[in-house]
Short mmCIF file of C-alpha atoms in Angstrom, two decimals:
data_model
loop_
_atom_site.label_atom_id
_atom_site.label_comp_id
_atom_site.label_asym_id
_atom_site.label_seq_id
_atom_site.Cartn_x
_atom_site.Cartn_y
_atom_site.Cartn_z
CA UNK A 4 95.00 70.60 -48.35
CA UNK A 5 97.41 72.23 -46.20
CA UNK A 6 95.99 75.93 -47.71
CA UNK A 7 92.86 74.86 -46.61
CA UNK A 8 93.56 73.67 -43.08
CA UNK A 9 95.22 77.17 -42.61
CA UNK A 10 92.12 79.10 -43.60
CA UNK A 11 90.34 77.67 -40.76
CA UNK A 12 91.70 78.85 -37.32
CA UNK A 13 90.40 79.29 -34.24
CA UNK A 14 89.24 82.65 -33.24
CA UNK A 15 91.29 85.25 -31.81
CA UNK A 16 88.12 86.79 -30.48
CA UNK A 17 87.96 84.78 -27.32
CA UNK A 18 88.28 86.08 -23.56
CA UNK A 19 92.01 85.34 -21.79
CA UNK A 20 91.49 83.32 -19.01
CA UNK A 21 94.48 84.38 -16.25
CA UNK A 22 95.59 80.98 -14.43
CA UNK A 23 98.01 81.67 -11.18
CA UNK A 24 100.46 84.08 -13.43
CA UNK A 25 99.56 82.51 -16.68
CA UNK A 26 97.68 84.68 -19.48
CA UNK A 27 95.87 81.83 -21.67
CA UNK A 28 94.02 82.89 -24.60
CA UNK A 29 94.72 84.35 -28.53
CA UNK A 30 98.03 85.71 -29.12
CA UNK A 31 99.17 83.74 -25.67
CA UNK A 32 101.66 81.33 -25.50
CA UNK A 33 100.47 78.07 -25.92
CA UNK A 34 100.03 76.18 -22.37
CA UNK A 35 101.32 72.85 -22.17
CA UNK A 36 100.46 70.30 -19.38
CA UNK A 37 101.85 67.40 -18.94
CA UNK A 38 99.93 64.66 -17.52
CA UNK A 39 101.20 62.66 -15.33
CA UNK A 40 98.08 60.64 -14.33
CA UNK A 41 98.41 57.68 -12.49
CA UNK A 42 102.23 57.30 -14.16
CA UNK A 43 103.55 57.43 -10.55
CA UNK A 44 101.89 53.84 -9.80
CA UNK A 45 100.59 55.58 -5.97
CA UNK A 46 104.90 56.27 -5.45
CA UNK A 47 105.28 59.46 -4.26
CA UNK A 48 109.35 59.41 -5.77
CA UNK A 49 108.32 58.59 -8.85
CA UNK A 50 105.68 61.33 -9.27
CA UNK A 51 108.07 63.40 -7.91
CA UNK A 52 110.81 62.54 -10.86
CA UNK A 53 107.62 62.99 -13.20
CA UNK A 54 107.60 66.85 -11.67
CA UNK A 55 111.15 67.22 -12.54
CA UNK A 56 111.16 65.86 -15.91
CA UNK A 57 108.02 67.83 -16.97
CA UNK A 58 109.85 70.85 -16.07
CA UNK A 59 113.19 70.11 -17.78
CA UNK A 60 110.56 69.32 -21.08
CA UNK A 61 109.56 72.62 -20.66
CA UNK A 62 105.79 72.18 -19.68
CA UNK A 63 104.08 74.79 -17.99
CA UNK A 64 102.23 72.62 -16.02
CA UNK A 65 102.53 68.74 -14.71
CA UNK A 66 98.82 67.19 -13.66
CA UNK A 67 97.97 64.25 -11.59
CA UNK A 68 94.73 62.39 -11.19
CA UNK A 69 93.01 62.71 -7.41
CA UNK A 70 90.20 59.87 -6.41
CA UNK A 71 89.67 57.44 -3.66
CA UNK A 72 88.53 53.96 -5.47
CA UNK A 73 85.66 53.60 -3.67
CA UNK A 74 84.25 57.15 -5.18
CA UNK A 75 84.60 56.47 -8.56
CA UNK A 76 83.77 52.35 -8.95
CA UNK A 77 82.18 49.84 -7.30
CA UNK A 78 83.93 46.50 -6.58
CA UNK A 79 82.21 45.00 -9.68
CA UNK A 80 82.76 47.44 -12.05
CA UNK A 81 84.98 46.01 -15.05
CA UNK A 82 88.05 47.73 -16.84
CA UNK A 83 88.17 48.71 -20.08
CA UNK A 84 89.50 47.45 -23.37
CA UNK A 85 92.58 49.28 -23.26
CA UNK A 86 93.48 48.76 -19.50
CA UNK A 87 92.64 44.91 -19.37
CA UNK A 88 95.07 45.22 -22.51
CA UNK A 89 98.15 46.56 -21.06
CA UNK A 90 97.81 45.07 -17.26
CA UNK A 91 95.90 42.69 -17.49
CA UNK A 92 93.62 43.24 -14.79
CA UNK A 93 89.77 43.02 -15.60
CA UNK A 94 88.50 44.75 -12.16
CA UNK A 95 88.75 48.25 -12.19
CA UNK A 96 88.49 48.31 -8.31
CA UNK A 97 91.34 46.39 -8.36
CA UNK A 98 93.08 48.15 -10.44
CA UNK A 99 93.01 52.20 -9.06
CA UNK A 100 93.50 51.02 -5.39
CA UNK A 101 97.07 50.83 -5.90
CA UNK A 102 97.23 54.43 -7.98
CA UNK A 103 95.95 56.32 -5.15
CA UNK A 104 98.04 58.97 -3.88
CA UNK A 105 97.76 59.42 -0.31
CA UNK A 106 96.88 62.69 1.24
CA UNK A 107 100.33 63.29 2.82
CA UNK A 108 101.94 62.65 -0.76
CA UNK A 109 100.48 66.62 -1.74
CA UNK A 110 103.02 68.81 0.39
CA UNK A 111 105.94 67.05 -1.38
CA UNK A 112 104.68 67.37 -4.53
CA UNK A 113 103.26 70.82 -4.49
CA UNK A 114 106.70 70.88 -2.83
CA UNK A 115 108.47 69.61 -5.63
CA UNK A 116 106.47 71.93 -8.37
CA UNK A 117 107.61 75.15 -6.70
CA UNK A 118 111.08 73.79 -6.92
CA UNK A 119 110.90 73.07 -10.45
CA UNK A 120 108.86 76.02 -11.29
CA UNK A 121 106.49 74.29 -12.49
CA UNK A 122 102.32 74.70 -12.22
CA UNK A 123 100.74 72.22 -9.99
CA UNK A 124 97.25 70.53 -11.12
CA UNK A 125 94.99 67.72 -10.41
CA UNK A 126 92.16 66.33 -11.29
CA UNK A 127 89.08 65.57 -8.81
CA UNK A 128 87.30 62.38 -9.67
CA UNK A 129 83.89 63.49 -9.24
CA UNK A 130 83.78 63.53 -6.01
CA UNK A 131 83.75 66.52 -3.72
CA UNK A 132 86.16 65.50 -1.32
CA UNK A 133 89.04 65.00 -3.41
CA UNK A 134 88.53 69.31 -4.69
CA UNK A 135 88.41 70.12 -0.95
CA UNK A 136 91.56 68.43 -0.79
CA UNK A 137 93.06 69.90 -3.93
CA UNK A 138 91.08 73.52 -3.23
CA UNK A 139 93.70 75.39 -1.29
CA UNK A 140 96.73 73.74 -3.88
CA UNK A 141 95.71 74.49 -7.35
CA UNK A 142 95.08 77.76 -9.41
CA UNK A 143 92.76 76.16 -11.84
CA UNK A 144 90.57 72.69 -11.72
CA UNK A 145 91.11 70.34 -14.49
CA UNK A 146 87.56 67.82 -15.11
CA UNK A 147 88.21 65.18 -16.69
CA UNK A 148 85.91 64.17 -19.48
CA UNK A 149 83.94 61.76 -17.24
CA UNK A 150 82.48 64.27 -15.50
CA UNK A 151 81.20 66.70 -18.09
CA UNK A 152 77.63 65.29 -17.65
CA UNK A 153 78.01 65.48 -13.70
CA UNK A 154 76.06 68.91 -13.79
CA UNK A 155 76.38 69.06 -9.45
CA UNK A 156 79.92 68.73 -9.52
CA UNK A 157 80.13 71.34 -12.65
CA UNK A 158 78.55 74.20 -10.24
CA UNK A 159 80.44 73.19 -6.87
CA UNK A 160 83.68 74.05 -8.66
CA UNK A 161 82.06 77.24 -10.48
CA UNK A 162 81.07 78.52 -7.41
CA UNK A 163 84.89 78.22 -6.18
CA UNK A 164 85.89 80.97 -8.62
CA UNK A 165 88.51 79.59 -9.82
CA UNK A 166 88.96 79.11 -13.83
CA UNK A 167 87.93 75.58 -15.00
CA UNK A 168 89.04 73.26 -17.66
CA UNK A 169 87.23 71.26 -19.42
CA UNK A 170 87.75 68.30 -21.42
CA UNK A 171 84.79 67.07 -23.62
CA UNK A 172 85.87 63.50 -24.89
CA UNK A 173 82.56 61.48 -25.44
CA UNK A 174 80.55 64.53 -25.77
CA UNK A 175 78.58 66.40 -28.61
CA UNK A 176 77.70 70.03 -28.43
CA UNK A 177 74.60 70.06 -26.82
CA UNK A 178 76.28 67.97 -23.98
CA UNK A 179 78.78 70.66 -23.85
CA UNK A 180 76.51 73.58 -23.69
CA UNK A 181 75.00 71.89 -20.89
CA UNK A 182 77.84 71.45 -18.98
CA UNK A 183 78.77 75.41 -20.02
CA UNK A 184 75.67 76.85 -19.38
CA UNK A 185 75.57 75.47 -15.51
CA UNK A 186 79.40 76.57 -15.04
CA UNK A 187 77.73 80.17 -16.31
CA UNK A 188 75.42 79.99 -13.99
CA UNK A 189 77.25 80.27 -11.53
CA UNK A 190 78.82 83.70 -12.66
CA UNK A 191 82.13 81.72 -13.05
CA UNK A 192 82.86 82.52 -17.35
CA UNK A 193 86.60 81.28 -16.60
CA UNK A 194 86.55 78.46 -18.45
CA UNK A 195 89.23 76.54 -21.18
CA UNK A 196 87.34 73.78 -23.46
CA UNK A 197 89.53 70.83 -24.25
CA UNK A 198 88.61 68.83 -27.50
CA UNK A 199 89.38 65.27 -26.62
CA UNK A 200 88.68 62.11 -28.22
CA UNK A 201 88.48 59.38 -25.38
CA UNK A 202 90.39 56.58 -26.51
CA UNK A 203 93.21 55.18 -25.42
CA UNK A 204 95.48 55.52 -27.50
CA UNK A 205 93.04 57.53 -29.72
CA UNK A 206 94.18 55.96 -33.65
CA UNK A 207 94.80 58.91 -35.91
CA UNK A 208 91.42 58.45 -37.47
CA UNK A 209 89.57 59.40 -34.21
CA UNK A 210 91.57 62.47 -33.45
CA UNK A 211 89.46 64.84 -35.55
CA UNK A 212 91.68 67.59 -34.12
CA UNK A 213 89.54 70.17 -36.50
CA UNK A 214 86.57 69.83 -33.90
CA UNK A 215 87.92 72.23 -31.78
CA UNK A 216 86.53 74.44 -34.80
CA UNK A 217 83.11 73.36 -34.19
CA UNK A 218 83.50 73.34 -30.60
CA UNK A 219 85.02 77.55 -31.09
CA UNK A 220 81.68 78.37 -33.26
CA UNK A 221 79.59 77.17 -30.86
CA UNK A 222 81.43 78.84 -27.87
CA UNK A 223 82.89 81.88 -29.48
CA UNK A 224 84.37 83.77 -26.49
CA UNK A 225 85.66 80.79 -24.45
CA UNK A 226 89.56 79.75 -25.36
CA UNK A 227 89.46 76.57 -27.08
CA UNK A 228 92.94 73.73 -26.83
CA UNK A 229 92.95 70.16 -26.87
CA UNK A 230 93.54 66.68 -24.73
CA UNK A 231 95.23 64.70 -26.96
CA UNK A 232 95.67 60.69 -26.50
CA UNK A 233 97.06 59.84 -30.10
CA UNK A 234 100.79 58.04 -29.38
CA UNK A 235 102.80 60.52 -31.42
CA UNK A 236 102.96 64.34 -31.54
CA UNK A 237 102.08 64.65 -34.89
CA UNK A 238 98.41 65.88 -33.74
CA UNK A 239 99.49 68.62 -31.27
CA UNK A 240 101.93 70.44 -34.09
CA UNK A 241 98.58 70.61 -35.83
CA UNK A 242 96.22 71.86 -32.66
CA UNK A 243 98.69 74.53 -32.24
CA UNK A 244 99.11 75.25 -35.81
CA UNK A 245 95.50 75.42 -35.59
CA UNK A 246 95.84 77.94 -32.53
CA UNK A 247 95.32 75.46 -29.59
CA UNK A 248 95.41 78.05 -26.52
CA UNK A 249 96.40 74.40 -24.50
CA UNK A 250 97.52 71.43 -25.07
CA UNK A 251 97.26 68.39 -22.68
CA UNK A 252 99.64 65.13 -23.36
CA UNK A 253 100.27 61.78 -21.51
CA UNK A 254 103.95 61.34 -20.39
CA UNK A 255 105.80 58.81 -18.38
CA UNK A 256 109.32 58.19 -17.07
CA UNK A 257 109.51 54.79 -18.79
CA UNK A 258 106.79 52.83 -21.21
CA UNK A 259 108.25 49.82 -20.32
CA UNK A 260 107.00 50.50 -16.55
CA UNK A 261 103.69 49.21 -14.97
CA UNK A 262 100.71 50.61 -15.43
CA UNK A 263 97.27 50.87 -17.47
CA UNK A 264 98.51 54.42 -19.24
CA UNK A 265 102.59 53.73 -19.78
CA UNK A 266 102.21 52.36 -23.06
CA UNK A 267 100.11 55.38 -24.20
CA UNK A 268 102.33 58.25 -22.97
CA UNK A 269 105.76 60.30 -24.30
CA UNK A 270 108.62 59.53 -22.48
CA UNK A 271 110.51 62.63 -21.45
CA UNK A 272 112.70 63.58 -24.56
CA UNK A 273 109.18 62.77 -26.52
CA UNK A 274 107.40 65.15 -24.41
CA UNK A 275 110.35 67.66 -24.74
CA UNK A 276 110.24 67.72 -28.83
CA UNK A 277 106.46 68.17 -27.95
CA UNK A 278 106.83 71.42 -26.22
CA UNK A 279 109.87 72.54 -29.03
CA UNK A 280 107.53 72.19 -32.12
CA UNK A 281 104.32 73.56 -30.48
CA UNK A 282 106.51 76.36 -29.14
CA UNK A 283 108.19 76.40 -33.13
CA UNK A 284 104.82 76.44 -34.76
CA UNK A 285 102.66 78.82 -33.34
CA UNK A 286 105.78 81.51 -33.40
CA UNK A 287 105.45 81.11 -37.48
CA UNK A 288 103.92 83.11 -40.33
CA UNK A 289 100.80 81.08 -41.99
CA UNK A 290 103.45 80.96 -44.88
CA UNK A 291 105.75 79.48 -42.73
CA UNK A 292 103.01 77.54 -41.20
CA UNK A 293 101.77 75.61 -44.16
CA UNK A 294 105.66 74.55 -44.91
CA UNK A 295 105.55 72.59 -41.82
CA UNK A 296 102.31 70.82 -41.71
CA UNK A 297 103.02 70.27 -45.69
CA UNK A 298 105.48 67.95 -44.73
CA UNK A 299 103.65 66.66 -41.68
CA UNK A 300 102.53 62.77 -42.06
CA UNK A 301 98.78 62.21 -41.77
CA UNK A 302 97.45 65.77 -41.47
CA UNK A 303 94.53 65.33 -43.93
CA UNK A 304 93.76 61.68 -40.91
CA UNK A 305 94.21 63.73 -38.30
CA UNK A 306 91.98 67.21 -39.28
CA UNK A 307 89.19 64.69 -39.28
CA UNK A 308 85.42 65.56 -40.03
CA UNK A 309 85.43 68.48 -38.17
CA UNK A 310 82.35 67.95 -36.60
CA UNK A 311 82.01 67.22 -32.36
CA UNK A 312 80.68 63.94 -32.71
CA UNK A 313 81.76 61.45 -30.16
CA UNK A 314 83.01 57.91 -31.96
CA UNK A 315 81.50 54.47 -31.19
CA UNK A 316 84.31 53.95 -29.50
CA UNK A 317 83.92 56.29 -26.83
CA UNK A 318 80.62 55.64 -26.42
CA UNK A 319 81.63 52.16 -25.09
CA UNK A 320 83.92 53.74 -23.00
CA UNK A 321 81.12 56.06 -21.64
CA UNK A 322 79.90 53.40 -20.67
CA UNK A 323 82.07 53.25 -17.61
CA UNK A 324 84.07 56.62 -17.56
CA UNK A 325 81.28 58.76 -16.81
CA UNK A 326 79.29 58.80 -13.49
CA UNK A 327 76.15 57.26 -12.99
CA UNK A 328 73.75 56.95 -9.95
CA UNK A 329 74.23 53.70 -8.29
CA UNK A 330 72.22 51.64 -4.80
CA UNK A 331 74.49 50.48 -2.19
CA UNK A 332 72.28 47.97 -1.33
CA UNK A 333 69.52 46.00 -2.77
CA UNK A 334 66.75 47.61 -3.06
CA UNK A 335 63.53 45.30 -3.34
CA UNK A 336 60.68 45.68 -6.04
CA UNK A 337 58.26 48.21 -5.69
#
């Protein structure tokens, strides 16, 4: 099995994409971000020690989440599943006001990333206020798999310039070529495609980290990585053994902390192996290569199907994660 899984790698004919002084693409060190998300709880010290520890891990870049509640829910939309799981809250109004960061929080922590020498990122909720905001502070914008489908919001940040990356949980290929085809119309070809599987946390079975093959021969110039959400690290070795040009991970100070994403993120010495045995792996021989993932647990559960099919469990989670047109007000028959 482990023979096979090495005779299907991504290409090495796809473009480099240059973010801030990183070259990202074949034969390119792997880029590793490490996302903080809404970790920080909306305190600006503890994003701040999530900076620090993502550099010491040896990420290349650290990535927060930037939305204002009322842009991205309405006051009766519900949580999902795994939120209402780990805080109990079944509002999700309720639950992102408090993991806001405030405006003034973004000079300390852009701040803070220069200081560590580390990249700065965030991603915009879907909204174009929040990339004004982030516009003049990031190299690179990050979309989130929710917005994949929000085509308007696809060519505002095209038409920036700046190189885009793009995570595809919930999404087939056609959705993706979509979403791809309106970033290219914009004369902005910049962009990194992120396999994801949107679960939370993603079981092994639903990682299917071999879709980033079918996502490559679809999209054979464009730099292919992956978002991973799986609790372990197991399915990044692979990605990069695989040739991941990036790889996106979940990390908090503490699991034991607050929060509707703690439980599903690396703490900082997980994150750190992380970075060690991508960095390890993609430095090897396919010889060399195959030793590794030979002894790997779960590689044959974690290749999966190979095919970009979103599970039925993301489809639920569609359900709310991606944007939809809503009235503010009633609006009578007729």
């Amino acid at each position: 099995m482990t023979s096979e899984i090495l005779r299907n790698v991504l290409s090495n004919e796809a473009r480099v994409v240059r973010i801030g002084e990183k070259e990202i693409g074949p034969g390119k060190p792997c880029f590793i971000i490490a996302e903080a998300g809404v970790n920080h709880n909306g305190d600006v010290k503890i994003a701040e020690k999530l900076i620090y520890a993502a550099a010491k891990a040896g990420a290349d870049a650290v990535k927060f989440q930037t939305f204002k509640a009322e842009q991205v829910t309405t006051k009766q939309s519900p949580t999902a599943a795994y939120q209402k799981a780990n805080v109990g809250e079944e509002n999700q109004w309720n639950l992102l006001r408090p993991l806001e960061l405030k405006e003034d929080a973004y000079p300390r922590l852009t701040a803070a990333c220069r200081k560590a020498n580390i990249m700065f990122l965030s991603t915009p909720h879907g909204f174009i206020d929040s990339a004004k905001l982030l516009e003049p502070m990031v190299h690179a914008w990050k979309v989130g798999s929710g917005d994949l489908t929000n085509l308007p919001f696809l060519k505002w940040l095209g038409e920036s310039g700046k190189p885009i990356i793009l995570s595809t949980g919930m999404a087939n290929i056609a959705e993706i070529k979509e979403a791809i085809e309106t970033i290219e119309a914009t004369g902005n070809k910049n962009t990194i495609i992120l396999h994801c599987t949107t679960n939370y946390p993603c079981p092994d079975e639903e990682a299917n980290v071999a879709a980033m093959l079918d996502i490559q021969a679809n999209f054979p110039k464009y730099p292919i990585g992956y978002s991973d959400h799986t609790l372990e690290i197991y399915a990044d070795i692979l990605a990069a053994g695989l040739g991941a040009v990036m790889i996106e991970k979940h990390f908090t100070l503490d699991r034991s902390m607050p929060g509707p994403d703690q439980k599903n993120s690396l703490e900082p010495k997980e994150l750190a192996e992380m970075v060690k045995q991508v960095r390890k792996i993609q430095s090897l021989n396919p010889t060399e290569k195959e030793a590794i993932l030979a002894t790997m647990p779960r590689v044959k559960t974690l290749m999966g199907s190979g095919k970009k099919v979103p599970f039925p469990s993301e489809l639920t989670i569609g359900e709310m994660a991606r944007k939809a047109v809503i009235a503010q007000t009633d609006i009578p028959a007729g």
